[in-house]
């Protein structure tokens, strides 16, 4: 399985702009620029897309790990904050709210930490990955 995306950029890094398109067309000529990356301009940026990828991948991995242990989550919600400093992603912080009937906190703690370590996006990121969660 391969997933693809295309980036097009025109102009200098500060005054130019670009767009991103994925084969699925979820992103279709989605704008990005210096302002959307380093200021508060309209459009997306690579770090936001990494945060979305990490949140989505981790949440699916957590669901799979829960299933392997015999549980089905009522709902899993994960926010991800990617910290970009000095041209490097220095942290990806996951915050999860989980509703899972019948699971004890100690067992959930083991499962969620396993998902954090073993989700494919966690494995590809060369940064500190942190996690907070609430279980309800």
mmCIF file of N, CA and C in Angstrom:
data_model
loop_
_atom_site.group_PDB
_atom_site.id
_atom_site.type_symbol
_atom_site.label_atom_id
_atom_site.label_comp_id
_atom_site.label_asym_id
_atom_site.label_seq_id
_atom_site.Cartn_x
_atom_site.Cartn_y
_atom_site.Cartn_z
ATOM 1 N N UNK A 1 0.847 -1.175 0.000
ATOM 2 C CA UNK A 1 0.000 0.000 0.000
ATOM 3 C C UNK A 1 0.893 1.239 0.000
ATOM 4 N N UNK A 2 0.629 2.138 -0.901
ATOM 5 C CA UNK A 2 1.334 3.420 -0.944
ATOM 6 C C UNK A 2 0.292 4.529 -0.979
ATOM 7 N N UNK A 3 0.559 5.577 -0.256
ATOM 8 C CA UNK A 3 -0.279 6.772 -0.263
ATOM 9 C C UNK A 3 0.554 7.904 -0.838
ATOM 10 N N UNK A 4 -0.070 8.768 -1.621
ATOM 11 C CA UNK A 4 0.698 9.820 -2.281
ATOM 12 C C UNK A 4 0.089 11.196 -2.065
ATOM 13 N N UNK A 5 0.954 12.173 -2.156
ATOM 14 C CA UNK A 5 0.559 13.580 -2.094
ATOM 15 C C UNK A 5 1.525 14.368 -2.961
ATOM 16 N N UNK A 6 1.065 15.507 -3.431
ATOM 17 C CA UNK A 6 1.880 16.376 -4.271
ATOM 18 C C UNK A 6 1.888 17.783 -3.691
ATOM 19 N N UNK A 7 3.066 18.372 -3.614
ATOM 20 C CA UNK A 7 3.217 19.757 -3.187
ATOM 21 C C UNK A 7 3.700 20.573 -4.374
ATOM 22 N N UNK A 8 3.097 21.736 -4.573
ATOM 23 C CA UNK A 8 3.515 22.692 -5.603
ATOM 24 C C UNK A 8 3.804 24.004 -4.886
ATOM 25 N N UNK A 9 4.977 24.590 -5.159
ATOM 26 C CA UNK A 9 5.375 25.852 -4.541
ATOM 27 C C UNK A 9 5.799 26.823 -5.626
ATOM 28 N N UNK A 10 5.413 28.088 -5.473
ATOM 29 C CA UNK A 10 5.807 29.120 -6.426
ATOM 30 C C UNK A 10 6.309 30.333 -5.655
ATOM 31 N N UNK A 11 7.478 30.818 -6.037
ATOM 32 C CA UNK A 11 8.019 32.024 -5.426
ATOM 33 C C UNK A 11 9.004 31.734 -4.314
ATOM 34 N N UNK A 12 9.410 32.810 -3.643
ATOM 35 C CA UNK A 12 10.374 32.690 -2.546
ATOM 36 C C UNK A 12 9.679 32.096 -1.321
ATOM 37 N N UNK A 13 10.460 31.683 -0.351
ATOM 38 C CA UNK A 13 9.876 31.041 0.820
ATOM 39 C C UNK A 13 8.960 31.991 1.596
ATOM 40 N N UNK A 14 9.321 33.282 1.716
ATOM 41 C CA UNK A 14 8.495 34.199 2.503
ATOM 42 C C UNK A 14 7.339 34.808 1.718
ATOM 43 N N UNK A 15 7.542 35.103 0.449
ATOM 44 C CA UNK A 15 6.486 35.747 -0.318
ATOM 45 C C UNK A 15 5.702 34.769 -1.193
ATOM 46 N N UNK A 16 6.234 33.605 -1.402
ATOM 47 C CA UNK A 16 5.581 32.627 -2.257
ATOM 48 C C UNK A 16 4.466 31.894 -1.549
ATOM 49 N N UNK A 17 3.897 30.939 -2.277
ATOM 50 C CA UNK A 17 2.844 30.110 -1.699
ATOM 51 C C UNK A 17 2.801 28.801 -2.460
ATOM 52 N N UNK A 18 2.076 27.876 -1.877
ATOM 53 C CA UNK A 18 1.966 26.580 -2.507
ATOM 54 C C UNK A 18 0.627 25.947 -2.230
ATOM 55 N N UNK A 19 0.486 24.727 -2.756
ATOM 56 C CA UNK A 19 -0.712 23.960 -2.478
ATOM 57 C C UNK A 19 -0.364 22.485 -2.386
ATOM 58 N N UNK A 20 -1.216 21.782 -1.685
ATOM 59 C CA UNK A 20 -1.037 20.351 -1.452
ATOM 60 C C UNK A 20 -2.258 19.602 -1.974
ATOM 61 N N UNK A 21 -2.005 18.493 -2.635
ATOM 62 C CA UNK A 21 -3.083 17.664 -3.159
ATOM 63 C C UNK A 21 -2.764 16.206 -2.843
ATOM 64 N N UNK A 22 -3.772 15.491 -2.370
ATOM 65 C CA UNK A 22 -3.623 14.058 -2.132
ATOM 66 C C UNK A 22 -4.409 13.297 -3.185
ATOM 67 N N UNK A 23 -3.967 12.078 -3.438
ATOM 68 C CA UNK A 23 -4.641 11.266 -4.444
ATOM 69 C C UNK A 23 -6.120 11.064 -4.101
ATOM 70 N N UNK A 24 -6.430 10.954 -2.802
ATOM 71 C CA UNK A 24 -7.819 10.769 -2.370
ATOM 72 C C UNK A 24 -8.652 12.033 -2.584
ATOM 73 N N UNK A 25 -8.020 13.147 -2.831
ATOM 74 C CA UNK A 25 -8.589 14.488 -2.991
ATOM 75 C C UNK A 25 -9.163 15.056 -1.696
ATOM 76 N N UNK A 26 -8.832 14.460 -0.553
ATOM 77 C CA UNK A 26 -9.210 15.084 0.712
ATOM 78 C C UNK A 26 -8.535 16.451 0.808
ATOM 79 N N UNK A 27 -7.293 16.500 0.372
ATOM 80 C CA UNK A 27 -6.626 17.777 0.159
ATOM 81 C C UNK A 27 -6.576 17.973 -1.347
ATOM 82 N N UNK A 28 -7.138 19.066 -1.806
ATOM 83 C CA UNK A 28 -7.139 19.332 -3.240
ATOM 84 C C UNK A 28 -6.783 20.798 -3.455
ATOM 85 N N UNK A 29 -5.538 21.008 -3.837
ATOM 86 C CA UNK A 29 -5.002 22.355 -4.007
ATOM 87 C C UNK A 29 -5.194 23.172 -2.717
ATOM 88 N N UNK A 30 -4.939 22.512 -1.564
ATOM 89 C CA UNK A 30 -5.057 23.159 -0.258
ATOM 90 C C UNK A 30 -3.850 24.063 -0.059
ATOM 91 N N UNK A 31 -4.111 25.330 0.203
ATOM 92 C CA UNK A 31 -3.025 26.307 0.251
ATOM 93 C C UNK A 31 -2.177 26.177 1.511
ATOM 94 N N UNK A 32 -0.906 26.496 1.332
ATOM 95 C CA UNK A 32 0.010 26.661 2.449
ATOM 96 C C UNK A 32 1.026 27.716 2.064
ATOM 97 N N UNK A 33 1.585 28.366 3.090
ATOM 98 C CA UNK A 33 2.499 29.474 2.846
ATOM 99 C C UNK A 33 3.360 29.697 4.087
ATOM 100 N N UNK A 34 4.282 30.617 3.960
ATOM 101 C CA UNK A 34 5.103 30.998 5.108
ATOM 102 C C UNK A 34 4.209 31.485 6.243
ATOM 103 N N UNK A 35 3.214 32.303 5.896
ATOM 104 C CA UNK A 35 2.313 32.844 6.922
ATOM 105 C C UNK A 35 1.483 31.750 7.584
ATOM 106 N N UNK A 36 1.019 30.764 6.823
ATOM 107 C CA UNK A 36 0.222 29.701 7.443
ATOM 108 C C UNK A 36 1.094 28.766 8.282
ATOM 109 N N UNK A 37 2.387 28.783 8.037
ATOM 110 C CA UNK A 37 3.287 27.922 8.797
ATOM 111 C C UNK A 37 3.875 28.616 10.014
ATOM 112 N N UNK A 38 4.287 29.868 9.861
ATOM 113 C CA UNK A 38 5.017 30.540 10.929
ATOM 114 C C UNK A 38 4.264 31.694 11.576
ATOM 115 N N UNK A 39 3.121 32.053 11.011
ATOM 116 C CA UNK A 39 2.308 33.135 11.572
ATOM 117 C C UNK A 39 0.885 32.604 11.719
ATOM 118 N N UNK A 40 -0.106 33.417 11.445
ATOM 119 C CA UNK A 40 -1.495 32.965 11.543
ATOM 120 C C UNK A 40 -2.218 33.132 10.219
ATOM 121 N N UNK A 41 -1.538 32.842 9.136
ATOM 122 C CA UNK A 41 -2.150 32.980 7.826
ATOM 123 C C UNK A 41 -3.116 31.846 7.515
ATOM 124 N N UNK A 42 -3.938 32.083 6.514
ATOM 125 C CA UNK A 42 -4.923 31.099 6.081
ATOM 126 C C UNK A 42 -4.224 29.971 5.325
ATOM 127 N N UNK A 43 -4.658 28.762 5.576
ATOM 128 C CA UNK A 43 -4.081 27.598 4.916
ATOM 129 C C UNK A 43 -3.536 26.627 5.944
ATOM 130 N N UNK A 44 -2.984 25.554 5.469
ATOM 131 C CA UNK A 44 -2.443 24.529 6.361
ATOM 132 C C UNK A 44 -0.930 24.645 6.423
ATOM 133 N N UNK A 45 -0.287 23.681 7.042
ATOM 134 C CA UNK A 45 1.165 23.633 7.100
ATOM 135 C C UNK A 45 1.592 22.203 7.420
ATOM 136 N N UNK A 46 2.831 21.858 7.154
ATOM 137 C CA UNK A 46 3.277 20.482 7.376
ATOM 138 C C UNK A 46 3.094 19.995 8.814
ATOM 139 N N UNK A 47 3.341 20.858 9.786
ATOM 140 C CA UNK A 47 3.227 20.432 11.179
ATOM 141 C C UNK A 47 1.778 20.131 11.566
ATOM 142 N N UNK A 48 0.845 20.908 11.057
ATOM 143 C CA UNK A 48 -0.572 20.641 11.301
ATOM 144 C C UNK A 48 -0.974 19.297 10.695
ATOM 145 N N UNK A 49 -0.454 19.014 9.522
ATOM 146 C CA UNK A 49 -0.765 17.740 8.870
ATOM 147 C C UNK A 49 -0.138 16.572 9.626
ATOM 148 N N UNK A 50 1.051 16.766 10.181
ATOM 149 C CA UNK A 50 1.667 15.724 11.005
ATOM 150 C C UNK A 50 0.835 15.511 12.268
ATOM 151 N N UNK A 51 0.366 16.591 12.875
ATOM 152 C CA UNK A 51 -0.486 16.464 14.065
ATOM 153 C C UNK A 51 -1.761 15.684 13.740
ATOM 154 N N UNK A 52 -2.375 15.978 12.618
ATOM 155 C CA UNK A 52 -3.588 15.252 12.220
ATOM 156 C C UNK A 52 -3.272 13.783 11.969
ATOM 157 N N UNK A 53 -2.162 13.518 11.298
ATOM 158 C CA UNK A 53 -1.771 12.138 11.018
ATOM 159 C C UNK A 53 -1.488 11.377 12.308
ATOM 160 N N UNK A 54 -0.793 12.021 13.236
ATOM 161 C CA UNK A 54 -0.460 11.339 14.486
ATOM 162 C C UNK A 54 -1.713 11.081 15.321
ATOM 163 N N UNK A 55 -2.593 12.073 15.426
ATOM 164 C CA UNK A 55 -3.840 11.882 16.175
ATOM 165 C C UNK A 55 -4.665 10.749 15.582
ATOM 166 N N UNK A 56 -4.806 10.732 14.269
ATOM 167 C CA UNK A 56 -5.605 9.704 13.615
ATOM 168 C C UNK A 56 -4.996 8.326 13.730
ATOM 169 N N UNK A 57 -3.708 8.219 13.494
ATOM 170 C CA UNK A 57 -3.018 6.931 13.548
ATOM 171 C C UNK A 57 -3.036 6.368 14.964
ATOM 172 N N UNK A 58 -2.704 7.197 15.938
ATOM 173 C CA UNK A 58 -2.677 6.752 17.324
ATOM 174 C C UNK A 58 -4.061 6.281 17.777
ATOM 175 N N UNK A 59 -5.094 7.024 17.434
ATOM 176 C CA UNK A 59 -6.445 6.673 17.867
ATOM 177 C C UNK A 59 -6.890 5.348 17.257
ATOM 178 N N UNK A 60 -6.554 5.128 15.990
ATOM 179 C CA UNK A 60 -6.866 3.829 15.372
ATOM 180 C C UNK A 60 -6.049 2.711 16.004
ATOM 181 N N UNK A 61 -4.774 2.972 16.310
ATOM 182 C CA UNK A 61 -3.933 1.963 16.958
ATOM 183 C C UNK A 61 -4.487 1.618 18.340
ATOM 184 N N UNK A 62 -4.947 2.624 19.071
ATOM 185 C CA UNK A 62 -5.538 2.387 20.385
ATOM 186 C C UNK A 62 -6.794 1.536 20.266
ATOM 187 N N UNK A 63 -7.627 1.829 19.296
ATOM 188 C CA UNK A 63 -8.832 1.025 19.067
ATOM 189 C C UNK A 63 -8.470 -0.428 18.762
ATOM 190 N N UNK A 64 -7.454 -0.620 17.940
ATOM 191 C CA UNK A 64 -7.013 -1.978 17.591
ATOM 192 C C UNK A 64 -6.472 -2.711 18.817
ATOM 193 N N UNK A 65 -5.655 -2.033 19.620
ATOM 194 C CA UNK A 65 -5.085 -2.652 20.821
ATOM 195 C C UNK A 65 -6.178 -2.996 21.828
ATOM 196 N N UNK A 66 -7.177 -2.123 21.960
ATOM 197 C CA UNK A 66 -8.306 -2.420 22.839
ATOM 198 C C UNK A 66 -9.052 -3.655 22.336
ATOM 199 N N UNK A 67 -9.269 -3.734 21.034
ATOM 200 C CA UNK A 67 -9.943 -4.880 20.441
ATOM 201 C C UNK A 67 -9.189 -6.176 20.691
ATOM 202 N N UNK A 68 -7.864 -6.129 20.569
ATOM 203 C CA UNK A 68 -7.042 -7.318 20.841
ATOM 204 C C UNK A 68 -7.203 -7.791 22.276
ATOM 205 N N UNK A 69 -7.474 -6.845 23.184
ATOM 206 C CA UNK A 69 -7.645 -7.181 24.601
ATOM 207 C C UNK A 69 -9.106 -7.496 24.947
ATOM 208 N N UNK A 70 -9.993 -7.452 23.948
ATOM 209 C CA UNK A 70 -11.392 -7.798 24.173
ATOM 210 C C UNK A 70 -12.307 -6.643 24.514
ATOM 211 N N UNK A 71 -11.871 -5.420 24.249
ATOM 212 C CA UNK A 71 -12.673 -4.235 24.551
ATOM 213 C C UNK A 71 -13.023 -3.483 23.272
ATOM 214 N N UNK A 72 -14.156 -2.804 23.317
ATOM 215 C CA UNK A 72 -14.538 -1.902 22.236
ATOM 216 C C UNK A 72 -14.819 -0.544 22.862
ATOM 217 N N UNK A 73 -14.151 0.469 22.387
ATOM 218 C CA UNK A 73 -14.350 1.815 22.927
ATOM 219 C C UNK A 73 -15.699 2.366 22.474
ATOM 220 N N UNK A 74 -16.368 3.034 23.392
ATOM 221 C CA UNK A 74 -17.570 3.783 23.029
ATOM 222 C C UNK A 74 -17.161 4.997 22.217
ATOM 223 N N UNK A 75 -16.069 5.644 22.665
ATOM 224 C CA UNK A 75 -15.537 6.797 21.926
ATOM 225 C C UNK A 75 -14.099 7.060 22.345
ATOM 226 N N UNK A 76 -13.276 7.378 21.371
ATOM 227 C CA UNK A 76 -11.897 7.804 21.592
ATOM 228 C C UNK A 76 -11.713 9.141 20.895
ATOM 229 N N UNK A 77 -11.235 10.136 21.610
ATOM 230 C CA UNK A 77 -10.975 11.453 21.030
ATOM 231 C C UNK A 77 -9.542 11.839 21.367
ATOM 232 N N UNK A 78 -8.758 12.134 20.344
ATOM 233 C CA UNK A 78 -7.357 12.501 20.565
ATOM 234 C C UNK A 78 -7.046 13.834 19.899
ATOM 235 N N UNK A 79 -6.450 14.726 20.678
ATOM 236 C CA UNK A 79 -5.863 15.955 20.156
ATOM 237 C C UNK A 79 -4.366 15.733 20.094
ATOM 238 N N UNK A 80 -3.743 16.291 19.099
ATOM 239 C CA UNK A 80 -2.290 16.204 18.989
ATOM 240 C C UNK A 80 -1.734 17.606 18.758
ATOM 241 N N UNK A 81 -0.717 17.955 19.530
ATOM 242 C CA UNK A 81 -0.035 19.237 19.372
ATOM 243 C C UNK A 81 1.417 18.960 19.010
ATOM 244 N N UNK A 82 1.815 19.392 17.842
ATOM 245 C CA UNK A 82 3.193 19.241 17.385
ATOM 246 C C UNK A 82 3.924 20.540 17.685
ATOM 247 N N UNK A 83 5.031 20.438 18.396
ATOM 248 C CA UNK A 83 5.826 21.595 18.787
ATOM 249 C C UNK A 83 7.013 21.726 17.832
ATOM 250 N N UNK A 84 7.022 22.801 17.062
ATOM 251 C CA UNK A 84 8.030 23.060 16.036
ATOM 252 C C UNK A 84 8.895 24.229 16.494
ATOM 253 N N UNK A 85 10.175 23.960 16.765
ATOM 254 C CA UNK A 85 11.094 24.996 17.230
ATOM 255 C C UNK A 85 12.423 24.867 16.507
ATOM 256 N N UNK A 86 12.978 25.993 16.114
ATOM 257 C CA UNK A 86 14.307 26.017 15.490
ATOM 258 C C UNK A 86 14.429 25.010 14.348
ATOM 259 N N UNK A 87 13.422 24.982 13.493
ATOM 260 C CA UNK A 87 13.411 24.117 12.313
ATOM 261 C C UNK A 87 13.402 22.630 12.647
ATOM 262 N N UNK A 88 12.843 22.283 13.824
ATOM 263 C CA UNK A 88 12.767 20.881 14.218
ATOM 264 C C UNK A 88 11.487 20.628 15.012
ATOM 265 N N UNK A 89 10.860 19.491 14.756
ATOM 266 C CA UNK A 89 9.741 19.075 15.591
ATOM 267 C C UNK A 89 10.346 18.493 16.859
ATOM 268 N N UNK A 90 10.110 19.160 17.994
ATOM 269 C CA UNK A 90 10.732 18.744 19.248
ATOM 270 C C UNK A 90 9.804 17.895 20.109
ATOM 271 N N UNK A 91 8.507 17.892 19.786
ATOM 272 C CA UNK A 91 7.572 17.077 20.559
ATOM 273 C C UNK A 91 6.265 16.908 19.798
ATOM 274 N N UNK A 92 5.666 15.753 20.011
ATOM 275 C CA UNK A 92 4.294 15.512 19.576
ATOM 276 C C UNK A 92 3.541 15.072 20.821
ATOM 277 N N UNK A 93 2.576 15.891 21.254
ATOM 278 C CA UNK A 93 1.857 15.617 22.491
ATOM 279 C C UNK A 93 0.434 15.174 22.175
ATOM 280 N N UNK A 94 0.108 13.979 22.634
ATOM 281 C CA UNK A 94 -1.224 13.394 22.441
ATOM 282 C C UNK A 94 -2.043 13.565 23.715
ATOM 283 N N UNK A 95 -3.277 14.006 23.559
ATOM 284 C CA UNK A 95 -4.219 14.112 24.676
ATOM 285 C C UNK A 95 -5.470 13.361 24.275
ATOM 286 N N UNK A 96 -5.793 12.305 25.018
ATOM 287 C CA UNK A 96 -6.887 11.418 24.643
ATOM 288 C C UNK A 96 -7.946 11.356 25.728
ATOM 289 N N UNK A 97 -9.201 11.393 25.290
ATOM 290 C CA UNK A 97 -10.356 11.122 26.149
ATOM 291 C C UNK A 97 -10.926 9.799 25.665
ATOM 292 N N UNK A 98 -11.026 8.848 26.587
ATOM 293 C CA UNK A 98 -11.476 7.510 26.211
ATOM 294 C C UNK A 98 -12.677 7.087 27.045
ATOM 295 N N UNK A 99 -13.665 6.535 26.351
ATOM 296 C CA UNK A 99 -14.809 5.913 27.012
ATOM 297 C C UNK A 99 -14.781 4.443 26.627
ATOM 298 N N UNK A 100 -14.427 3.613 27.610
ATOM 299 C CA UNK A 100 -14.304 2.174 27.381
ATOM 300 C C UNK A 100 -14.951 1.469 28.567
ATOM 301 N N UNK A 101 -16.042 0.796 28.330
ATOM 302 C CA UNK A 101 -16.742 0.100 29.407
ATOM 303 C C UNK A 101 -15.966 -1.121 29.875
ATOM 304 N N UNK A 102 -15.930 -1.294 31.211
ATOM 305 C CA UNK A 102 -15.427 -2.516 31.805
ATOM 306 C C UNK A 102 -13.924 -2.651 31.918
ATOM 307 N N UNK A 103 -13.174 -1.643 31.570
ATOM 308 C CA UNK A 103 -11.709 -1.759 31.630
ATOM 309 C C UNK A 103 -11.190 -1.070 32.893
ATOM 310 N N UNK A 104 -10.200 -1.678 33.509
ATOM 311 C CA UNK A 104 -9.547 -1.089 34.677
ATOM 312 C C UNK A 104 -8.450 -0.129 34.218
ATOM 313 N N UNK A 105 -8.202 0.888 35.041
ATOM 314 C CA UNK A 105 -7.223 1.916 34.680
ATOM 315 C C UNK A 105 -5.836 1.322 34.410
ATOM 316 N N UNK A 106 -5.382 0.381 35.230
ATOM 317 C CA UNK A 106 -4.052 -0.209 35.034
ATOM 318 C C UNK A 106 -3.940 -0.909 33.683
ATOM 319 N N UNK A 107 -4.970 -1.649 33.300
ATOM 320 C CA UNK A 107 -4.940 -2.333 32.006
ATOM 321 C C UNK A 107 -4.988 -1.330 30.865
ATOM 322 N N UNK A 108 -5.829 -0.301 31.012
ATOM 323 C CA UNK A 108 -5.917 0.726 29.968
ATOM 324 C C UNK A 108 -4.585 1.453 29.826
ATOM 325 N N UNK A 109 -3.928 1.726 30.941
ATOM 326 C CA UNK A 109 -2.637 2.407 30.902
ATOM 327 C C UNK A 109 -1.630 1.621 30.065
ATOM 328 N N UNK A 110 -1.574 0.314 30.234
ATOM 329 C CA UNK A 110 -0.667 -0.526 29.447
ATOM 330 C C UNK A 110 -1.035 -0.495 27.962
ATOM 331 N N UNK A 111 -2.326 -0.585 27.677
ATOM 332 C CA UNK A 111 -2.780 -0.616 26.281
ATOM 333 C C UNK A 111 -2.519 0.708 25.591
ATOM 334 N N UNK A 112 -2.820 1.823 26.245
ATOM 335 C CA UNK A 112 -2.662 3.126 25.595
ATOM 336 C C UNK A 112 -1.185 3.452 25.376
ATOM 337 N N UNK A 113 -0.330 3.052 26.312
ATOM 338 C CA UNK A 113 1.105 3.297 26.125
ATOM 339 C C UNK A 113 1.688 2.420 25.029
ATOM 340 N N UNK A 114 1.174 1.198 24.895
ATOM 341 C CA UNK A 114 1.580 0.339 23.785
ATOM 342 C C UNK A 114 1.183 0.975 22.452
ATOM 343 N N UNK A 115 -0.022 1.533 22.388
ATOM 344 C CA UNK A 115 -0.476 2.206 21.157
ATOM 345 C C UNK A 115 0.400 3.424 20.859
ATOM 346 N N UNK A 116 0.772 4.165 21.878
ATOM 347 C CA UNK A 116 1.629 5.348 21.687
ATOM 348 C C UNK A 116 2.963 4.961 21.067
ATOM 349 N N UNK A 117 3.557 3.900 21.562
ATOM 350 C CA UNK A 117 4.869 3.468 21.087
ATOM 351 C C UNK A 117 4.791 2.822 19.701
ATOM 352 N N UNK A 118 3.727 2.080 19.439
ATOM 353 C CA UNK A 118 3.680 1.232 18.253
ATOM 354 C C UNK A 118 2.810 1.714 17.103
ATOM 355 N N UNK A 119 2.161 2.858 17.235
ATOM 356 C CA UNK A 119 1.426 3.341 16.052
ATOM 357 C C UNK A 119 2.461 3.733 14.987
ATOM 358 N N UNK A 120 2.174 3.465 13.715
ATOM 359 C CA UNK A 120 3.160 3.723 12.657
ATOM 360 C C UNK A 120 3.683 5.158 12.604
ATOM 361 N N UNK A 121 2.843 6.136 12.893
ATOM 362 C CA UNK A 121 3.314 7.529 12.860
ATOM 363 C C UNK A 121 4.260 7.783 14.033
ATOM 364 N N UNK A 122 3.960 7.234 15.214
ATOM 365 C CA UNK A 122 4.895 7.372 16.342
ATOM 366 C C UNK A 122 6.252 6.805 15.972
ATOM 367 N N UNK A 123 6.249 5.671 15.291
ATOM 368 C CA UNK A 123 7.511 5.027 14.921
ATOM 369 C C UNK A 123 8.321 5.859 13.935
ATOM 370 N N UNK A 124 7.663 6.614 13.072
ATOM 371 C CA UNK A 124 8.386 7.385 12.065
ATOM 372 C C UNK A 124 8.861 8.745 12.597
ATOM 373 N N UNK A 125 8.229 9.239 13.639
ATOM 374 C CA UNK A 125 8.627 10.541 14.177
ATOM 375 C C UNK A 125 9.901 10.412 14.999
ATOM 376 N N UNK A 126 10.841 11.277 14.733
ATOM 377 C CA UNK A 126 12.098 11.308 15.466
ATOM 378 C C UNK A 126 12.024 12.453 16.474
ATOM 379 N N UNK A 127 11.155 12.254 17.483
ATOM 380 C CA UNK A 127 10.930 13.310 18.457
ATOM 381 C C UNK A 127 10.394 12.717 19.745
ATOM 382 N N UNK A 128 10.298 13.551 20.753
ATOM 383 C CA UNK A 128 9.696 13.169 22.024
ATOM 384 C C UNK A 128 8.175 13.056 21.845
ATOM 385 N N UNK A 129 7.599 11.933 22.241
ATOM 386 C CA UNK A 129 6.158 11.749 22.162
ATOM 387 C C UNK A 129 5.630 11.630 23.573
ATOM 388 N N UNK A 130 4.699 12.531 23.922
ATOM 389 C CA UNK A 130 4.124 12.534 25.256
ATOM 390 C C UNK A 130 2.632 12.255 25.159
ATOM 391 N N UNK A 131 2.056 11.830 26.279
ATOM 392 C CA UNK A 131 0.653 11.407 26.301
ATOM 393 C C UNK A 131 -0.002 11.731 27.627
ATOM 394 N N UNK A 132 -1.165 12.323 27.556
ATOM 395 C CA UNK A 132 -2.072 12.489 28.696
ATOM 396 C C UNK A 132 -3.394 11.866 28.298
ATOM 397 N N UNK A 133 -4.091 11.283 29.254
ATOM 398 C CA UNK A 133 -5.395 10.729 28.926
ATOM 399 C C UNK A 133 -6.329 10.769 30.117
ATOM 400 N N UNK A 134 -7.608 10.757 29.794
ATOM 401 C CA UNK A 134 -8.650 10.566 30.778
ATOM 402 C C UNK A 134 -9.479 9.377 30.314
ATOM 403 N N UNK A 135 -9.855 8.563 31.277
ATOM 404 C CA UNK A 135 -10.660 7.380 31.013
ATOM 405 C C UNK A 135 -11.977 7.548 31.755
ATOM 406 N N UNK A 136 -13.059 7.501 30.984
ATOM 407 C CA UNK A 136 -14.366 7.709 31.604
ATOM 408 C C UNK A 136 -15.362 6.675 31.177
#
